[in-house]
PDB file of C-alpha atoms in Angstrom:
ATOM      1  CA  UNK K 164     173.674-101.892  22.614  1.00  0.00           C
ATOM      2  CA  UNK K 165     173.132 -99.241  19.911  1.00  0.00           C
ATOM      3  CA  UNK K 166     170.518-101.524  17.686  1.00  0.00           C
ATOM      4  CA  UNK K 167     168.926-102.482  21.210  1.00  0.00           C
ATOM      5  CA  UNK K 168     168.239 -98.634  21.597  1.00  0.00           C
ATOM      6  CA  UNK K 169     167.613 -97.397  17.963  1.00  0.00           C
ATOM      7  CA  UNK K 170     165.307 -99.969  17.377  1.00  0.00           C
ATOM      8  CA  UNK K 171     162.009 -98.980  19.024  1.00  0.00           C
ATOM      9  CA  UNK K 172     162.150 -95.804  17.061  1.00  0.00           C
ATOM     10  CA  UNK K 173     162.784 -97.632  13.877  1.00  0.00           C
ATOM     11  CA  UNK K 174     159.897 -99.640  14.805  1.00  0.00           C
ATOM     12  CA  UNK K 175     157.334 -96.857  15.425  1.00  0.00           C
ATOM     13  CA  UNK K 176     158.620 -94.491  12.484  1.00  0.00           C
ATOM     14  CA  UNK K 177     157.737 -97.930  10.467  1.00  0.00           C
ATOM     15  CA  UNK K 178     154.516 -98.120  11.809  1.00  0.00           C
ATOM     16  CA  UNK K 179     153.661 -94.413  10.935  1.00  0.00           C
ATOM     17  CA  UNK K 180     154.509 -95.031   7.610  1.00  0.00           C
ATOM     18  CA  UNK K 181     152.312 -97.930   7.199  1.00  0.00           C
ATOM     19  CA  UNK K 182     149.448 -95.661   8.658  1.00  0.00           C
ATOM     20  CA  UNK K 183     149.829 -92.739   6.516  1.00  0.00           C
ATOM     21  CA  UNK K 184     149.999 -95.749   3.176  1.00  0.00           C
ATOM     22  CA  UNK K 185     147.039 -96.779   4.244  1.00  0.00           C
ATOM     23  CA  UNK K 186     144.915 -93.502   4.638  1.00  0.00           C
ATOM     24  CA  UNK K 187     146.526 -92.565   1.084  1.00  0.00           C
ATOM     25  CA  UNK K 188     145.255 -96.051  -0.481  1.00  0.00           C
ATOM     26  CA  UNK K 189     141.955 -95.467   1.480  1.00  0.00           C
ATOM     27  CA  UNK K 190     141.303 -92.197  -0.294  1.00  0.00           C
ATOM     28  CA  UNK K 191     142.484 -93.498  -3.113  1.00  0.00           C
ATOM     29  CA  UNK K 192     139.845 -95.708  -3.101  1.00  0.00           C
ATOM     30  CA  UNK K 193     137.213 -93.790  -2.166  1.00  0.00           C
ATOM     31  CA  UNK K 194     138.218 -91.320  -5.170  1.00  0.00           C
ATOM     32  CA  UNK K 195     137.532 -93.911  -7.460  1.00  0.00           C
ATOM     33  CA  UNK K 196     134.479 -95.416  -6.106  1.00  0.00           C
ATOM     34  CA  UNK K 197     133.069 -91.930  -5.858  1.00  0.00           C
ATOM     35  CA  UNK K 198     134.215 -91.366  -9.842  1.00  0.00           C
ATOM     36  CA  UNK K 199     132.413 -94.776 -10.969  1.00  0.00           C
ATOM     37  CA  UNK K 200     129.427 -93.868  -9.085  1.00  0.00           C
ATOM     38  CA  UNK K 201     129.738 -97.388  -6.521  1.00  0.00           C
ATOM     39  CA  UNK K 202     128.785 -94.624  -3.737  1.00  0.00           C
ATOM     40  CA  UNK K 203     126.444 -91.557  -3.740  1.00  0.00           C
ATOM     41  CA  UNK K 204     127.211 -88.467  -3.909  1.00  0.00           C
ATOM     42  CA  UNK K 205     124.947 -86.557  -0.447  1.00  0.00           C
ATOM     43  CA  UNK K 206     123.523 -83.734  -1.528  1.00  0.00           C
ATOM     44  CA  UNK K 207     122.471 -80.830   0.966  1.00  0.00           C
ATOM     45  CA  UNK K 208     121.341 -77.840   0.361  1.00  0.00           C
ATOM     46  CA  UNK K 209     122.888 -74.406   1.537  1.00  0.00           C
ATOM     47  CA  UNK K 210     119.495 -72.294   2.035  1.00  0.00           C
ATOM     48  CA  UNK K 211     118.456 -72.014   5.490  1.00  0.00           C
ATOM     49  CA  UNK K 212     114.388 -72.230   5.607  1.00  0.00           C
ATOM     50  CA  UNK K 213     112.723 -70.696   7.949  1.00  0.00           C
ATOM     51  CA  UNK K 214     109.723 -71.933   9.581  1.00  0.00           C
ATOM     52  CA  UNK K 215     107.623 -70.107  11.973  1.00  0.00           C
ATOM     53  CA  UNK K 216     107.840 -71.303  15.288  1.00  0.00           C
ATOM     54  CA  UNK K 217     104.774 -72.437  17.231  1.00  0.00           C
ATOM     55  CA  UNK K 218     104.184 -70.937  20.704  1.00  0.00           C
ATOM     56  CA  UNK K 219     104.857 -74.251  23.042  1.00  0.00           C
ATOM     57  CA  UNK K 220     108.285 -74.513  20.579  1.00  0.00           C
ATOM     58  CA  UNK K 221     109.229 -70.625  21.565  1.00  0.00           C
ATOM     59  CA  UNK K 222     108.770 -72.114  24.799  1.00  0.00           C
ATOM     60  CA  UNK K 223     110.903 -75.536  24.636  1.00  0.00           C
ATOM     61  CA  UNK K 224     114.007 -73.716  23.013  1.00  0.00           C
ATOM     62  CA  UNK K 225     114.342 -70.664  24.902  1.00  0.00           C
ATOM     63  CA  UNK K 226     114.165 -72.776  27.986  1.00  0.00           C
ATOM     64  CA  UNK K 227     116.855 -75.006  26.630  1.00  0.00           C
ATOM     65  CA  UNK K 228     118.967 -72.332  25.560  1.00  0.00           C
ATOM     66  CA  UNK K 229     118.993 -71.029  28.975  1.00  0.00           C
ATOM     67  CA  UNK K 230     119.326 -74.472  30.508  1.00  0.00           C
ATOM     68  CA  UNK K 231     122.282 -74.938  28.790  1.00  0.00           C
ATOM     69  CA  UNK K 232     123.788 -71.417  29.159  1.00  0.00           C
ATOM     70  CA  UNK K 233     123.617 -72.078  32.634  1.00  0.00           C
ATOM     71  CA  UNK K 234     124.438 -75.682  33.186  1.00  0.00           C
ATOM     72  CA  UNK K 235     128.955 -76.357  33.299  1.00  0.00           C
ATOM     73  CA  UNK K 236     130.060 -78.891  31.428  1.00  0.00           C
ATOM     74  CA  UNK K 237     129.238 -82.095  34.340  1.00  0.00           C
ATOM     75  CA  UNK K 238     125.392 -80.958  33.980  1.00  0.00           C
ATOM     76  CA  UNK K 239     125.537 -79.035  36.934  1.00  0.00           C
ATOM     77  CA  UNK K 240     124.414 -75.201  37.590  1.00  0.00           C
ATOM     78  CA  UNK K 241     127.476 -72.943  38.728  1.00  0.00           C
ATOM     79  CA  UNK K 242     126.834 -71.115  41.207  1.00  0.00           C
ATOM     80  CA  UNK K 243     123.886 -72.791  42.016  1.00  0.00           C
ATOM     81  CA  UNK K 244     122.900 -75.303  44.958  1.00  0.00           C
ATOM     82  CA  UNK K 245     120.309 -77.618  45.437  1.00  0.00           C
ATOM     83  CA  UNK K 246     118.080 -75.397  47.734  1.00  0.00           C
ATOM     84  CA  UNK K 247     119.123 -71.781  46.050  1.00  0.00           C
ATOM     85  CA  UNK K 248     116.993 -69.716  44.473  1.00  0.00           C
ATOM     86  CA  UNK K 249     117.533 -68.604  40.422  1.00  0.00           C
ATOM     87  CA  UNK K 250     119.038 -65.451  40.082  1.00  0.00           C
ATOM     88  CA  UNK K 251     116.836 -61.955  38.272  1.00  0.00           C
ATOM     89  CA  UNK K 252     118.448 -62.031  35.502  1.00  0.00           C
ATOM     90  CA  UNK K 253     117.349 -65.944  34.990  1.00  0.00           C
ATOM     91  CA  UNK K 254     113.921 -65.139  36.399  1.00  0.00           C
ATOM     92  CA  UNK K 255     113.221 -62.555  33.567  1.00  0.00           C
ATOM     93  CA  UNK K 256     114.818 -64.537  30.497  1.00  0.00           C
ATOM     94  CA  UNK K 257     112.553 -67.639  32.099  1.00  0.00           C
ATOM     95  CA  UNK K 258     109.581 -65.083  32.647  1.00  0.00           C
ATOM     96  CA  UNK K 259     110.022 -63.692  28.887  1.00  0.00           C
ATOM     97  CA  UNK K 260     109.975 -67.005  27.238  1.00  0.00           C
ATOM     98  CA  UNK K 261     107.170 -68.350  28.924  1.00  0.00           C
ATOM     99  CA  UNK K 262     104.649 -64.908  28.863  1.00  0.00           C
ATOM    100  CA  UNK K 263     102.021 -66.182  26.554  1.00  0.00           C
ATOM    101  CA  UNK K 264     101.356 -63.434  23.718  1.00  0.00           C
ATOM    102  CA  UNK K 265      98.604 -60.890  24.971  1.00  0.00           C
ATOM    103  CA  UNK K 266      95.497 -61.517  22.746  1.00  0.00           C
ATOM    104  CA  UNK K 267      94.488 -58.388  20.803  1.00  0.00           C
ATOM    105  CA  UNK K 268      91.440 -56.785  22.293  1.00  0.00           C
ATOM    106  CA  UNK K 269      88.009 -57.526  19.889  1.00  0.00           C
ATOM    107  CA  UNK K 270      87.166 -54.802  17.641  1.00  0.00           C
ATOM    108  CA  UNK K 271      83.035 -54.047  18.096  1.00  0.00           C
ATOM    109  CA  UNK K 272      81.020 -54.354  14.423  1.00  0.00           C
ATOM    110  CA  UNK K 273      79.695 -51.398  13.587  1.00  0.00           C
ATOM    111  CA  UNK K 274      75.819 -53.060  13.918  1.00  0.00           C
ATOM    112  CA  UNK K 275      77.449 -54.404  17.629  1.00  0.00           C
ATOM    113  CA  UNK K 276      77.982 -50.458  17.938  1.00  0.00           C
ATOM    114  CA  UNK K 277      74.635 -48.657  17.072  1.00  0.00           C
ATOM    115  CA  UNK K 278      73.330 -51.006  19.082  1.00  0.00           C
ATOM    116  CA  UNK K 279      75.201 -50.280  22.359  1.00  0.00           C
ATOM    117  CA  UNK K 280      74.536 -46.657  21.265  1.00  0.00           C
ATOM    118  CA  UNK K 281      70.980 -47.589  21.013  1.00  0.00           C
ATOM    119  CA  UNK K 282      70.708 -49.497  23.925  1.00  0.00           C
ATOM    120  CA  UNK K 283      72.334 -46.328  26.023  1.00  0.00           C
ATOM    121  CA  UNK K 284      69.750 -44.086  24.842  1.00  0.00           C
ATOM    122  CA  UNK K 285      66.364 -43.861  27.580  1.00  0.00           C
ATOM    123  CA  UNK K 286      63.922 -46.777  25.243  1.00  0.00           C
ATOM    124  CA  UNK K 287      61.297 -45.261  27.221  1.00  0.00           C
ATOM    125  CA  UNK K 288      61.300 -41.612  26.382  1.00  0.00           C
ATOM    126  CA  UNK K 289      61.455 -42.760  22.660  1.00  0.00           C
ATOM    127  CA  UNK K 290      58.545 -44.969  23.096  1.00  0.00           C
ATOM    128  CA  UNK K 291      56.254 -42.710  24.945  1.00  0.00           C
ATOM    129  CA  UNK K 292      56.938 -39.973  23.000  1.00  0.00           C
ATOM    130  CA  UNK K 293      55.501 -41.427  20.259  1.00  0.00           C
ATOM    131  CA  UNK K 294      52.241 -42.427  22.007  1.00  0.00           C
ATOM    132  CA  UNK K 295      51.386 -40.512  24.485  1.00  0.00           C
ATOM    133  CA  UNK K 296      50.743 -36.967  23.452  1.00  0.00           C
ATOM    134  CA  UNK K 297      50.251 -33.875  25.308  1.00  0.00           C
ATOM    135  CA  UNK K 298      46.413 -34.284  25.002  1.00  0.00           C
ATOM    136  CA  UNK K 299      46.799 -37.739  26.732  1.00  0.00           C
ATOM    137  CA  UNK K 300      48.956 -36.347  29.276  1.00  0.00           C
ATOM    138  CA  UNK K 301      47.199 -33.295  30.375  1.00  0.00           C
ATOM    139  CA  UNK K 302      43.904 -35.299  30.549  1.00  0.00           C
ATOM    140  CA  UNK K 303      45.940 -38.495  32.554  1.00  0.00           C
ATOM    141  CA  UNK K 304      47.095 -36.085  35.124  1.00  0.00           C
ATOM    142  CA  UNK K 305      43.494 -34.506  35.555  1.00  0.00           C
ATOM    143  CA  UNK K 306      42.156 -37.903  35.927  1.00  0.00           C
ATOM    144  CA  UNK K 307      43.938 -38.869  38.574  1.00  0.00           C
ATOM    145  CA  UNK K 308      43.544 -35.819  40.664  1.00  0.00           C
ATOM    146  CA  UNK K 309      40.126 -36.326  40.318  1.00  0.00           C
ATOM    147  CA  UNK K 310      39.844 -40.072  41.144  1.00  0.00           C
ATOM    148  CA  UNK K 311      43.115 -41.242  42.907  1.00  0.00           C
ATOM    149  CA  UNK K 312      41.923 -44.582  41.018  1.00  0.00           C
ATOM    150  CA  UNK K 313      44.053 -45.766  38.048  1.00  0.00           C
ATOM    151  CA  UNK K 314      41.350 -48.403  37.254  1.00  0.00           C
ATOM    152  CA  UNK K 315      38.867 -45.653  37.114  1.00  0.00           C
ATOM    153  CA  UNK K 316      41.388 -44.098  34.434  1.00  0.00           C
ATOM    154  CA  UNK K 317      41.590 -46.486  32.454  1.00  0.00           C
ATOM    155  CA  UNK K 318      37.741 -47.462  32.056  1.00  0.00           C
ATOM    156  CA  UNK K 319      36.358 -44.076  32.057  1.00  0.00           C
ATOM    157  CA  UNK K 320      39.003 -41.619  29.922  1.00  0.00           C
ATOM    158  CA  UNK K 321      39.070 -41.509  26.576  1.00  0.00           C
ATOM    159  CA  UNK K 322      42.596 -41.423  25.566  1.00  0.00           C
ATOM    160  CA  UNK K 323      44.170 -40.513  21.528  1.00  0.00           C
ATOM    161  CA  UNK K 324      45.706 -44.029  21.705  1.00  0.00           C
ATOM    162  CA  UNK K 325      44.070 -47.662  22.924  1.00  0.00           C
ATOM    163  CA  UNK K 326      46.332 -47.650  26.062  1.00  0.00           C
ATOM    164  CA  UNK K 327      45.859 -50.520  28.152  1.00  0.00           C
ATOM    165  CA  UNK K 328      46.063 -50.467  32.682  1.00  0.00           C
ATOM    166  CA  UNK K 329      49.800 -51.349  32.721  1.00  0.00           C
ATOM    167  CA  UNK K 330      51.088 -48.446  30.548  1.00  0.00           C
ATOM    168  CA  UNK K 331      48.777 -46.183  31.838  1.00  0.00           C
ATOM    169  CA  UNK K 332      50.489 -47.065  34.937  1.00  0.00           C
ATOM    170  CA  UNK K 333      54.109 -46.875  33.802  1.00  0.00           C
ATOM    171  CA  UNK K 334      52.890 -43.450  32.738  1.00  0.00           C
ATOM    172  CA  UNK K 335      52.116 -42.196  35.861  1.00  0.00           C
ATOM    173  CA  UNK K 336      54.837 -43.335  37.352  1.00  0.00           C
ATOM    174  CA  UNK K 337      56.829 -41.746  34.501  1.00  0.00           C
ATOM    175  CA  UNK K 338      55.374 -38.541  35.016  1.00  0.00           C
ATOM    176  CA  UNK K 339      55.777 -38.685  39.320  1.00  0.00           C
ATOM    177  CA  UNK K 340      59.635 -39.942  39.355  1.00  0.00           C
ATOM    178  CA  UNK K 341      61.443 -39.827  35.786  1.00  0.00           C
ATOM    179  CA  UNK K 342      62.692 -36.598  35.255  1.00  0.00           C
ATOM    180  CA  UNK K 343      63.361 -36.672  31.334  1.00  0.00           C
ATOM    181  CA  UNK K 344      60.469 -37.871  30.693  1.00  0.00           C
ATOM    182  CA  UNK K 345      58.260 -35.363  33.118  1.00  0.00           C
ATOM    183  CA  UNK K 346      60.316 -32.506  31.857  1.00  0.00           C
ATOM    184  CA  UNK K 347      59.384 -32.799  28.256  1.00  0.00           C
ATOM    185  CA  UNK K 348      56.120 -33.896  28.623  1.00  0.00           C
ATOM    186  CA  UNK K 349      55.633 -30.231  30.858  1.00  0.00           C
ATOM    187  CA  UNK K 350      57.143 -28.733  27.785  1.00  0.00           C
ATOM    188  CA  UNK K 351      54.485 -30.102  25.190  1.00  0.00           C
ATOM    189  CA  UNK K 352      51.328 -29.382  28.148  1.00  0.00           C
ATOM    190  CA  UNK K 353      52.642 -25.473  28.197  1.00  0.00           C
ATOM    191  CA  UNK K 354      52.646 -25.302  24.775  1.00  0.00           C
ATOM    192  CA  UNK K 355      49.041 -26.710  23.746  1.00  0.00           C
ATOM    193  CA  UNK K 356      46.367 -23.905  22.660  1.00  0.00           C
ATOM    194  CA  UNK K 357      43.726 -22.268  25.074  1.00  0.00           C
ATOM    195  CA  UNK K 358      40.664 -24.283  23.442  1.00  0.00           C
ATOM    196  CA  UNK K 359      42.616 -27.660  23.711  1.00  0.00           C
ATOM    197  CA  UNK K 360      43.387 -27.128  27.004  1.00  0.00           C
ATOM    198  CA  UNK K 361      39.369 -26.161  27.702  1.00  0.00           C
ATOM    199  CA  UNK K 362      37.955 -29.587  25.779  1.00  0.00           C
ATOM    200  CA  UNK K 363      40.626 -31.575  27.731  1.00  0.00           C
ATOM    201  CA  UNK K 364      39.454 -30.277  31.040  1.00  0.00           C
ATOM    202  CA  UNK K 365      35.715 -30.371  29.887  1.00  0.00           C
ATOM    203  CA  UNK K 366      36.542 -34.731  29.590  1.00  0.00           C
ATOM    204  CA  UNK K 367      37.756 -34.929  33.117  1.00  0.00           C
ATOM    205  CA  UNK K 368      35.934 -37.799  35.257  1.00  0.00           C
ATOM    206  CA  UNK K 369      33.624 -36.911  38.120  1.00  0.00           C
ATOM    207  CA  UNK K 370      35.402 -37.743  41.561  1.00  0.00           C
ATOM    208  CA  UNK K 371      33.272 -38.919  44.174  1.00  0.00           C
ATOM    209  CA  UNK K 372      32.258 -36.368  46.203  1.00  0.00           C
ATOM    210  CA  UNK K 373      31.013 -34.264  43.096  1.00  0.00           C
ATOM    211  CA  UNK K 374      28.375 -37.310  42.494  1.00  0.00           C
ATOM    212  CA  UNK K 375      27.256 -37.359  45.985  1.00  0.00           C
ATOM    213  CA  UNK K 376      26.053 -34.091  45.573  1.00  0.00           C
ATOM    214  CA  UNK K 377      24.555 -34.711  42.173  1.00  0.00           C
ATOM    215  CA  UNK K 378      22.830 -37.936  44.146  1.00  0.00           C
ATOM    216  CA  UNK K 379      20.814 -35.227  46.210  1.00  0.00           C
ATOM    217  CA  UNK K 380      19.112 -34.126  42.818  1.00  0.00           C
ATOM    218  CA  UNK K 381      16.157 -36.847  43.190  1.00  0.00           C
ATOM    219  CA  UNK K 382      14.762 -38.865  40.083  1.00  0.00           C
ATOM    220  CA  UNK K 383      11.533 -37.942  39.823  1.00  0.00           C
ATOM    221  CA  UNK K 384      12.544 -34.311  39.890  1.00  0.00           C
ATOM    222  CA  UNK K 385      12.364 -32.056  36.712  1.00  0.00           C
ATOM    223  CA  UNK K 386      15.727 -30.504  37.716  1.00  0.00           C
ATOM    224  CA  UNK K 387      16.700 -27.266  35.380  1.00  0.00           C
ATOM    225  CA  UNK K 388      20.168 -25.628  34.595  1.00  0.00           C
ATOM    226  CA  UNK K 389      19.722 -22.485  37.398  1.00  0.00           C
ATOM    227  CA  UNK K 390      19.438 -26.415  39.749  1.00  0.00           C
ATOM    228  CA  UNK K 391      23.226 -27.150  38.969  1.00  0.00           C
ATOM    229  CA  UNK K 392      24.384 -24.065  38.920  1.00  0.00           C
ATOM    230  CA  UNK K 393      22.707 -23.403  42.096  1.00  0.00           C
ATOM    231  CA  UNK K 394      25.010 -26.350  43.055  1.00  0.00           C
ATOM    232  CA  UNK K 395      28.196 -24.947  41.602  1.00  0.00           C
ATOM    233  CA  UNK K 396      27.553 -21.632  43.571  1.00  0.00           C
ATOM    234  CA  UNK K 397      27.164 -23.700  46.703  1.00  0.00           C
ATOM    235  CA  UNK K 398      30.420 -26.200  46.684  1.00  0.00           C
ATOM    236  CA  UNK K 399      32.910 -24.421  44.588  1.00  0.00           C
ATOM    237  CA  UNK K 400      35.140 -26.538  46.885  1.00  0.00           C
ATOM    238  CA  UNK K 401      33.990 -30.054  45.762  1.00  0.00           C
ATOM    239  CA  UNK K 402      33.615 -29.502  41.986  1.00  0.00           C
ATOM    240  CA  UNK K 403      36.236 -29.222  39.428  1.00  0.00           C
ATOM    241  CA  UNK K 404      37.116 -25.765  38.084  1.00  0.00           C
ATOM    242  CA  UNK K 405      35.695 -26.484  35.163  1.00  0.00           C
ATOM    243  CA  UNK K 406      32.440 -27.722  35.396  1.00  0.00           C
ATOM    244  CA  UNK K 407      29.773 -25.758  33.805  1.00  0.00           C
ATOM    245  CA  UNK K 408      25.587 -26.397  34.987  1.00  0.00           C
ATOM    246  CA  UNK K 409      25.487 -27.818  31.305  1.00  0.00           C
ATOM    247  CA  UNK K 410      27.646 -30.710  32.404  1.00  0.00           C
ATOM    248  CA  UNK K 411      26.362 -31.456  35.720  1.00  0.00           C
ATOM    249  CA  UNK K 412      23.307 -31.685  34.010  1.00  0.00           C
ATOM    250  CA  UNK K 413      24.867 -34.063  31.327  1.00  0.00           C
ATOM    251  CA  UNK K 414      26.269 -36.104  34.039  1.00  0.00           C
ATOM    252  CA  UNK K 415      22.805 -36.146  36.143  1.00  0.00           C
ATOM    253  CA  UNK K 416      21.023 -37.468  33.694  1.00  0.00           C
ATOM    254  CA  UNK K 417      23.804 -40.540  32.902  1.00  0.00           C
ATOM    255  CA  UNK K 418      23.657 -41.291  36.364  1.00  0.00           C
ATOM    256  CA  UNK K 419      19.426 -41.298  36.232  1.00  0.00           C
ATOM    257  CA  UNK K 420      20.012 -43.439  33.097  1.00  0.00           C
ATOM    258  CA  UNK K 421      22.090 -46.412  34.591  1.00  0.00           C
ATOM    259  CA  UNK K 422      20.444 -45.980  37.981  1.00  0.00           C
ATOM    260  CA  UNK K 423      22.943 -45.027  40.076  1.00  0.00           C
ATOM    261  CA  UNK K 424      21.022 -41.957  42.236  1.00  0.00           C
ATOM    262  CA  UNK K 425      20.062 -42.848  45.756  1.00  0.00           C
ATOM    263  CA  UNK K 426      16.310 -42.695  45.759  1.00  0.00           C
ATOM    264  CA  UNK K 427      16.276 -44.893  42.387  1.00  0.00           C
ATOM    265  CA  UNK K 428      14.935 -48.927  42.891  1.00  0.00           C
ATOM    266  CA  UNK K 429      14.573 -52.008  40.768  1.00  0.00           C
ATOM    267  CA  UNK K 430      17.500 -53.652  38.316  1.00  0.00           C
ATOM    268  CA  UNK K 431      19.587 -50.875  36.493  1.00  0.00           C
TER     269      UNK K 431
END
């Protein structure tokens, strides 16, 4: 009865010896083979490289990391049931990883910048100053009064500059309802000399109603200069401050010339 009992721990002592033989011889073995070169040798290295991570990788890891922070060991969420919603603290670790980086805000050229600087700046007070000088002004303005007829302006004044009927127009206009531009153009009229302001204001055009009353003058008169200034004395109403007998008498006679008086026939 003793053997019958000692003899299944005879049996597995026997067994662990065989074992642990075996593992020795196995090593052994693999000692040698290793030595004679039968098997290579792995070689890893020890230095950790880093690479820079691309953004959609950021993405992929820090969302696994916090998957499997989160998850227990059967793959399911403590805490955590099929309809619940994910706590802050997950919301702002999920939120963090997956905010895409800001882009940094374009810096301007510096040509891109003088030329919004440029661009704020009135173009049209720049232009016009250039152009249009007090002369022109003073004379555009006395024109105009006279006439009411832009058209009339721009075929019968003499101007410093070739202006054509469209910026003669966006002059006006200029003048009437810009105030920058109106303001220093009143400047540079103030300032222009006695005898300028006299030959600007001896070019003004003849309005209407002063040519009816030159019309009265007939053709085939001989008319003198005590005839227009008769005239003068008579409407000081109708004709421009100005106007001397010399220049009605001027204007007479163009009028005779390209028959435009009322008691003139035939072709002009």
């Amino acid at each position: 009865s003793r053997s019958e009992v000692l003899s299944p721990d005879l049996m597995a002592s026997g067994a662990a010896s065989r074992s642990e033989d075996e593992e020795s011889l196995a090593g052994q073995k693999r000692g040698l083979a290793q030595a004679s070169g039968a098997i290579p040798k792995r070689r890893s290295s020890s230095r950790f490289i880093k690479r820079k991570k691309f953004d959609d990788e950021l993405v992929e890891s820090s969302l696994a990391k916090s998957s499997s922070r989160a998850k227990g060991a059967g793959g399911v969420e403590p805490g955590r049931c099929s309809g619940s919603e994910p706590s802050s603290s997950e919301k702002k670790k999920v939120s963090k990883s997956v905010s895409t980086p800001v882009a940094p805000s374009p810096v301007p050229t510096p040509g891109l910048a003088k030329r919004m600087k440029k661009s704020k700046q009135p173009l049209q007070v720049t232009k016009d100053l250039g152009r249009w000088k007090p002369a022109d002004d003073l004379l555009l303005i006395n024109a105009v009064l006279q006439t009411n007829d832009l058209t009339s302006v721009h075929l019968g004044v003499k101007f410093s500059c070739r202006f054509n009927l469209r910026e003669i127009q966006e002059r006006w206009y200029a003048l009437l309802y810009d105030p920058i531009i109106s303001k220093l153009a009143c400047q540079a009229m103030r300032q222009l000399h006695p005898e300028a302001i006299a030959a600007i204001q001896s070019k003004v055009l003849f309005s209407k109603a002063e040519e009816q009353l030159l019309n009265k003058v007939g053709s085939s008169s001989q008319p003198t200069l005590d005839t227009f200034q008769e005239l003068l004395h008579k409407h000081p109403d109708v004709f421009y401050p100005s106007r001397t007998a010399k220049a009605l008498q001027l204007h007479w006679q163009l009028m005779k010339q390209y028959y435009l008086l009322d008691d003139q026939t035939g072709e002009p």
